[in-house]
Amino acid sequence: MLAPSSDILKWADSQNVAIGAFNVYNFEGIKAVIEGAEEEETPIIIQMHPASLQRGSKPLIAMALEAANLSTVPVSIHLDHVDSLEVVNEGINLGLRSFMPDGSIYNYQANVEFTQLCAKTIKDNEGFVEGELGRLSGSEDGITIKDYKSLLTDPLLVSDFVSSTTVDALAVCVGNVHGKYLSEPKLDFQRLYRIREVTEIPLVMHGASGLSNEIISECIHAGISKFNVNTELRQAYILGMSEAVDQGISDLISVMNLCTTKMKGVVVSKIRQYSFK
Ligand code: 13P
C-alpha cells in the first residue's frame, strides 16, 4: 500500500533498522524494488531523480503510485533532489507527498530559504520534507559536484537548519559521495555522532552504493535511518542487459526479466544489510 515516508521511517525507528530508498527510472526499476521489499516483508521508499522524471514524466509517477497502492508492503514515492518550487508543485498535483528540496548548491542562508519555501508548500499539503545540510561531491545523472566544492555538514548549524526549515529528515555529508567511490570510503563518524546529538529527526545517507557491511552497521548505530541507493541498482540493470546480449537473448520479456532479477538482487541484499539480517 502507498504509505507516507514519515510512517515508514517511524517503523524503521521502532524496529532499530534503516530503510532503503532506491532510485528508479522505469517500470523494471519499480517492479524490482517492490518485489524485493515484498519478498523481505519490509516497507520501502522508491525515489525518482529529476533526470528520470524528464524522461518518464507524469506516466512514471502514475505508474509508481499505482504500483505502491497494489503492493502488500508499505511503499512511499519520494522525489529526490528537487531544485525548484515549480517541481514541488508539479509533484503535488501528480499525487506525490514526499520530497527532498535540495538547496545544497547554495550558501547556508540561501539553502535555508529555499528549503523553507519548498517545505511550506509540502507541509501545507501534509507532505514529508528531507533537506540537505552540507554539499555532497560525486556524480548522479549527469550532475557532478567536484571534491573541492563539497562541504561536510557542520553540527553547529544543524539545530538552526532543522528548526528554520521544519524538515522532517536531514541528509548529511560526512564523507559519503554520489556515484562510485574512487578510493575506500572513509566516513567521519565522529561528525555523524555529533549531528545525532543535536537533532532527533531521521538522518539520511545519500551515496550509499558501495558501502561495506561494517560501514553500514556503524552508520545505523550512529543514527542513519534512510540509505539512498542509485548507482548499484543502475549497474545491476546494465549488467542484466549485457548478459542478455552475451547470451544472445533476443526475446524482450526475457531481457527485461533478467534486468529486474538483477536489480531485485541488489534491493534484497541492501534490505538485509539495513536490517542486520
Ligand atoms: P548512489 O548513486 O551513490 O547510490 O547515491 C544515490 C543517492 O544518493 C540518491 O539520492
Coordinates of C-alpha atoms and ligand atoms in Angstrom, one line a residue:
M1 CA 0.0 0.0 0.0
L2 CA 1.0 3.6 -0.6
A3 CA 2.4 5.0 2.7
P4 CA 3.8 8.3 3.9
S5 CA 7.6 8.4 4.2
S6 CA 7.2 9.5 7.8
D7 CA 5.3 6.3 8.7
I8 CA 8.0 4.2 7.0
L9 CA 10.8 5.9 9.0
K10 CA 8.8 5.6 12.2
W11 CA 8.5 1.9 11.6
A12 CA 12.3 1.7 11.0
D13 CA 12.9 3.5 14.2
S14 CA 10.6 1.2 16.2
Q15 CA 12.5 -1.8 14.7
N16 CA 16.0 -0.3 15.1
V17 CA 16.7 -0.8 11.4
A18 CA 17.2 1.6 8.5
I19 CA 15.2 1.9 5.3
G20 CA 16.4 1.5 1.7
A21 CA 15.4 4.3 -0.7
F22 CA 16.0 3.2 -4.3
N23 CA 16.2 5.4 -7.4
V24 CA 14.2 4.1 -10.4
Y25 CA 13.9 5.2 -14.0
N26 CA 11.2 2.9 -15.4
F27 CA 8.8 0.1 -14.8
E28 CA 11.5 -2.6 -14.3
G29 CA 13.0 -0.5 -11.5
I30 CA 9.7 0.0 -9.8
K31 CA 8.9 -3.7 -10.1
A32 CA 12.4 -4.8 -8.8
V33 CA 12.2 -2.5 -5.7
I34 CA 8.6 -3.5 -4.8
E35 CA 9.2 -7.3 -5.4
G36 CA 12.4 -7.1 -3.3
A37 CA 10.5 -5.4 -0.4
E38 CA 7.6 -7.8 -0.6
E39 CA 9.9 -10.8 -0.5
E40 CA 11.6 -9.4 2.6
E41 CA 8.3 -8.2 4.0
T42 CA 9.6 -4.7 4.7
P43 CA 8.5 -1.1 3.9
I44 CA 10.5 0.6 1.2
I45 CA 11.0 4.0 -0.4
I46 CA 11.0 4.4 -4.2
Q47 CA 12.8 7.6 -5.4
M48 CA 12.8 9.5 -8.6
H49 CA 15.6 11.8 -9.6
P50 CA 14.7 14.8 -11.8
A51 CA 16.6 13.1 -14.7
S52 CA 14.3 10.1 -14.5
L53 CA 11.3 12.4 -14.5
Q54 CA 12.5 14.3 -17.5
R55 CA 12.4 11.0 -19.4
G56 CA 9.5 9.2 -17.7
S57 CA 7.5 12.2 -16.9
K58 CA 3.9 12.0 -15.5
P59 CA 3.3 8.4 -16.5
L60 CA 6.3 7.3 -14.5
I61 CA 4.9 8.9 -11.3
A62 CA 1.4 7.5 -12.0
M63 CA 2.9 4.0 -12.5
A64 CA 4.9 4.2 -9.3
L65 CA 1.9 5.4 -7.3
E66 CA -0.3 2.7 -8.6
A67 CA 2.4 0.0 -8.0
A68 CA 2.7 1.3 -4.4
N69 CA -1.1 1.1 -4.0
L70 CA -1.1 -2.5 -5.2
S71 CA 1.9 -3.6 -3.0
T72 CA 1.5 -5.8 0.0
V73 CA 4.1 -3.8 1.9
P74 CA 4.1 0.0 2.7
V75 CA 5.8 1.9 -0.2
S76 CA 6.4 5.6 -0.4
I77 CA 7.2 7.5 -3.5
H78 CA 9.8 10.3 -3.0
L79 CA 11.0 13.0 -5.3
D80 CA 14.8 13.2 -4.9
H81 CA 17.0 16.4 -5.4
V82 CA 14.2 18.8 -6.3
D83 CA 15.7 22.1 -7.5
S84 CA 12.6 24.4 -7.7
L85 CA 9.3 25.1 -6.1
E86 CA 7.7 24.5 -9.5
V87 CA 8.8 20.9 -9.4
V88 CA 7.3 20.6 -5.9
N89 CA 4.0 22.0 -7.1
E90 CA 4.0 19.7 -10.1
G91 CA 4.8 16.7 -7.9
I92 CA 2.0 17.6 -5.5
N93 CA -0.5 17.9 -8.4
L94 CA 0.5 14.4 -9.5
G95 CA -0.1 13.0 -6.1
L96 CA 3.4 13.0 -4.5
R97 CA 3.8 13.8 -0.8
S98 CA 7.5 13.2 -0.2
F99 CA 10.2 15.5 -1.4
M100 CA 13.9 16.4 -1.0
P101 CA 14.2 20.1 -1.8
D102 CA 17.9 20.2 -2.5
G103 CA 19.4 23.6 -1.6
S104 CA 22.9 22.2 -1.1
I105 CA 24.3 24.1 -4.0
Y106 CA 23.6 27.4 -2.2
N107 CA 25.3 29.1 0.8
Y108 CA 23.9 28.3 4.2
Q109 CA 21.3 31.2 4.3
A110 CA 20.1 30.6 0.7
N111 CA 19.8 26.9 1.4
V112 CA 17.6 27.6 4.5
E113 CA 15.4 30.0 2.4
F114 CA 15.0 27.6 -0.5
T115 CA 14.3 24.6 1.8
Q116 CA 11.9 26.7 3.9
L117 CA 10.0 27.9 0.8
C118 CA 9.5 24.4 -0.6
A119 CA 8.8 22.9 2.9
K120 CA 5.9 25.4 3.4
T121 CA 4.1 24.2 0.3
I122 CA 4.9 20.5 1.0
K123 CA 3.7 20.8 4.6
D124 CA 0.5 22.7 3.6
N125 CA -0.2 19.5 1.6
E126 CA 0.6 17.2 4.6
G127 CA 3.8 16.0 2.9
F128 CA 7.2 14.9 4.1
V129 CA 10.4 17.0 3.6
E130 CA 14.0 15.9 3.5
G131 CA 16.6 18.7 3.5
E132 CA 20.4 18.6 3.0
L133 CA 23.0 20.5 5.0
G134 CA 26.4 20.5 3.5
R135 CA 27.2 19.5 -0.1
L136 CA 27.9 16.0 -1.4
S137 CA 30.5 15.5 -4.1
G138 CA 30.4 12.9 -6.9
S139 CA 28.1 12.3 -9.9
E140 CA 24.5 11.5 -10.3
D141 CA 22.5 11.5 -13.5
G142 CA 24.8 14.0 -15.4
I143 CA 25.3 16.4 -12.4
T144 CA 28.8 16.4 -11.0
I145 CA 30.0 18.2 -7.9
K146 CA 33.8 18.3 -7.7
D147 CA 35.5 17.3 -4.5
Y148 CA 36.8 20.7 -3.8
K149 CA 33.3 22.1 -3.8
S150 CA 31.9 19.6 -1.4
L151 CA 31.1 20.6 2.2
L152 CA 30.8 18.5 5.2
T153 CA 27.7 19.0 7.5
D154 CA 28.5 21.4 10.3
P155 CA 27.0 20.0 13.5
L156 CA 26.9 23.6 14.9
L157 CA 24.4 24.6 12.2
V158 CA 22.1 21.5 12.4
S159 CA 19.7 22.8 15.1
D160 CA 19.2 26.1 13.4
F161 CA 18.8 24.4 10.0
V162 CA 16.2 21.9 11.2
S163 CA 14.1 24.4 13.2
S164 CA 14.3 27.1 10.5
T165 CA 13.3 24.8 7.6
T166 CA 11.0 22.5 9.5
V167 CA 12.5 19.5 7.7
D168 CA 11.4 16.0 8.8
A169 CA 14.7 14.3 7.8
L170 CA 18.2 15.5 7.3
A171 CA 20.6 14.4 4.6
V172 CA 24.1 14.5 6.0
C173 CA 27.5 14.9 4.3
V174 CA 30.1 13.1 6.3
G175 CA 32.5 11.8 3.5
N176 CA 29.8 10.0 1.6
V177 CA 29.7 10.6 -2.2
H178 CA 27.3 10.2 -5.0
G179 CA 28.3 7.5 -7.5
K180 CA 31.4 5.4 -7.4
Y181 CA 33.8 5.8 -4.5
L182 CA 37.2 6.3 -6.2
S183 CA 39.0 5.0 -3.1
E184 CA 38.0 3.2 0.1
P185 CA 35.0 5.1 1.6
K186 CA 36.1 6.9 4.8
L187 CA 33.2 8.4 6.7
D188 CA 33.6 10.9 9.5
F189 CA 31.7 9.0 12.2
Q190 CA 32.6 11.5 15.0
R191 CA 30.8 14.2 13.0
L192 CA 27.9 11.9 12.5
Y193 CA 27.6 11.2 16.2
R194 CA 27.8 15.0 16.9
I195 CA 25.0 15.6 14.4
R196 CA 22.9 12.9 16.0
E197 CA 23.4 14.5 19.4
V198 CA 21.8 17.8 18.3
T199 CA 18.7 16.6 16.4
E200 CA 16.2 13.7 16.8
I201 CA 14.9 13.7 13.3
P202 CA 15.8 10.8 10.9
L203 CA 19.2 11.2 9.3
V204 CA 19.7 10.2 5.6
M205 CA 22.8 9.0 3.8
H206 CA 23.0 9.8 0.1
G207 CA 25.6 7.9 -1.9
A208 CA 25.0 4.6 -0.1
S209 CA 26.2 2.5 -3.1
G210 CA 29.5 0.7 -2.4
L211 CA 29.4 0.9 1.4
S212 CA 30.6 -2.2 3.2
N213 CA 28.5 -4.1 5.8
E214 CA 30.8 -2.7 8.6
I215 CA 30.3 0.9 7.5
I216 CA 26.5 0.4 7.1
S217 CA 26.1 -1.0 10.6
E218 CA 28.2 1.7 12.1
C219 CA 26.1 4.3 10.2
I220 CA 22.9 2.8 11.6
H221 CA 24.4 2.7 15.1
A222 CA 25.3 6.4 14.7
G223 CA 21.7 7.3 13.7
I224 CA 21.2 6.9 9.9
S225 CA 17.7 5.7 9.2
K226 CA 17.5 6.0 5.4
F227 CA 20.1 5.0 2.8
N228 CA 19.8 6.2 -0.8
V229 CA 20.9 3.8 -3.4
N230 CA 21.1 4.5 -7.2
T231 CA 24.5 3.5 -8.7
E232 CA 24.4 -0.1 -7.6
L233 CA 20.9 -0.5 -9.0
R234 CA 21.8 1.1 -12.3
Q235 CA 24.8 -1.2 -12.6
A236 CA 22.7 -4.2 -12.0
Y237 CA 20.3 -3.2 -14.7
I238 CA 23.1 -2.7 -17.2
L239 CA 24.7 -6.0 -16.2
G240 CA 21.4 -7.7 -16.9
M241 CA 21.3 -6.1 -20.4
S242 CA 24.9 -7.0 -21.2
E243 CA 24.4 -10.6 -20.1
A244 CA 21.3 -10.8 -22.3
V245 CA 23.4 -9.6 -25.2
D246 CA 26.2 -12.0 -24.4
Q247 CA 23.8 -14.9 -24.2
G248 CA 22.1 -13.9 -27.4
I249 CA 18.7 -13.4 -25.8
S250 CA 16.5 -11.6 -28.2
D251 CA 13.2 -12.0 -26.5
L252 CA 12.4 -8.7 -24.9
I253 CA 10.5 -10.0 -22.0
S254 CA 13.4 -12.3 -21.1
V255 CA 15.8 -9.3 -21.3
M256 CA 13.5 -7.2 -19.0
N257 CA 13.1 -10.1 -16.6
L258 CA 16.9 -10.6 -16.4
C259 CA 17.4 -6.9 -15.6
T260 CA 14.6 -6.9 -13.0
T261 CA 16.0 -10.0 -11.3
K262 CA 19.5 -8.4 -11.1
M263 CA 18.1 -5.2 -9.6
K264 CA 15.9 -7.1 -7.2
G265 CA 19.0 -9.0 -6.0
V266 CA 20.6 -5.6 -5.0
V267 CA 17.4 -4.5 -3.3
V268 CA 17.1 -7.7 -1.3
S269 CA 20.8 -7.6 -0.2
K270 CA 20.5 -4.0 0.8
I271 CA 17.3 -4.6 2.8
R272 CA 19.1 -7.4 4.7
Q273 CA 22.1 -5.2 5.3
Y274 CA 19.9 -2.4 6.7
S275 CA 18.1 -4.8 9.0
F276 CA 21.1 -6.7 10.1
K277 CA 19.8 -10.0 8.6
Ligands
13P1 P1 24.5 6.5 -5.2 O1 24.2 6.6 -6.7 O2 25.9 6.7 -4.9 O3 23.9 5.2 -4.7 O4 23.6 7.6 -4.5 C1 22.2 7.6 -4.6 C2 21.7 8.8 -4.0 O5 22.2 9.4 -3.0 C3 20.3 9.3 -4.5 O6 19.9 10.5 -3.9

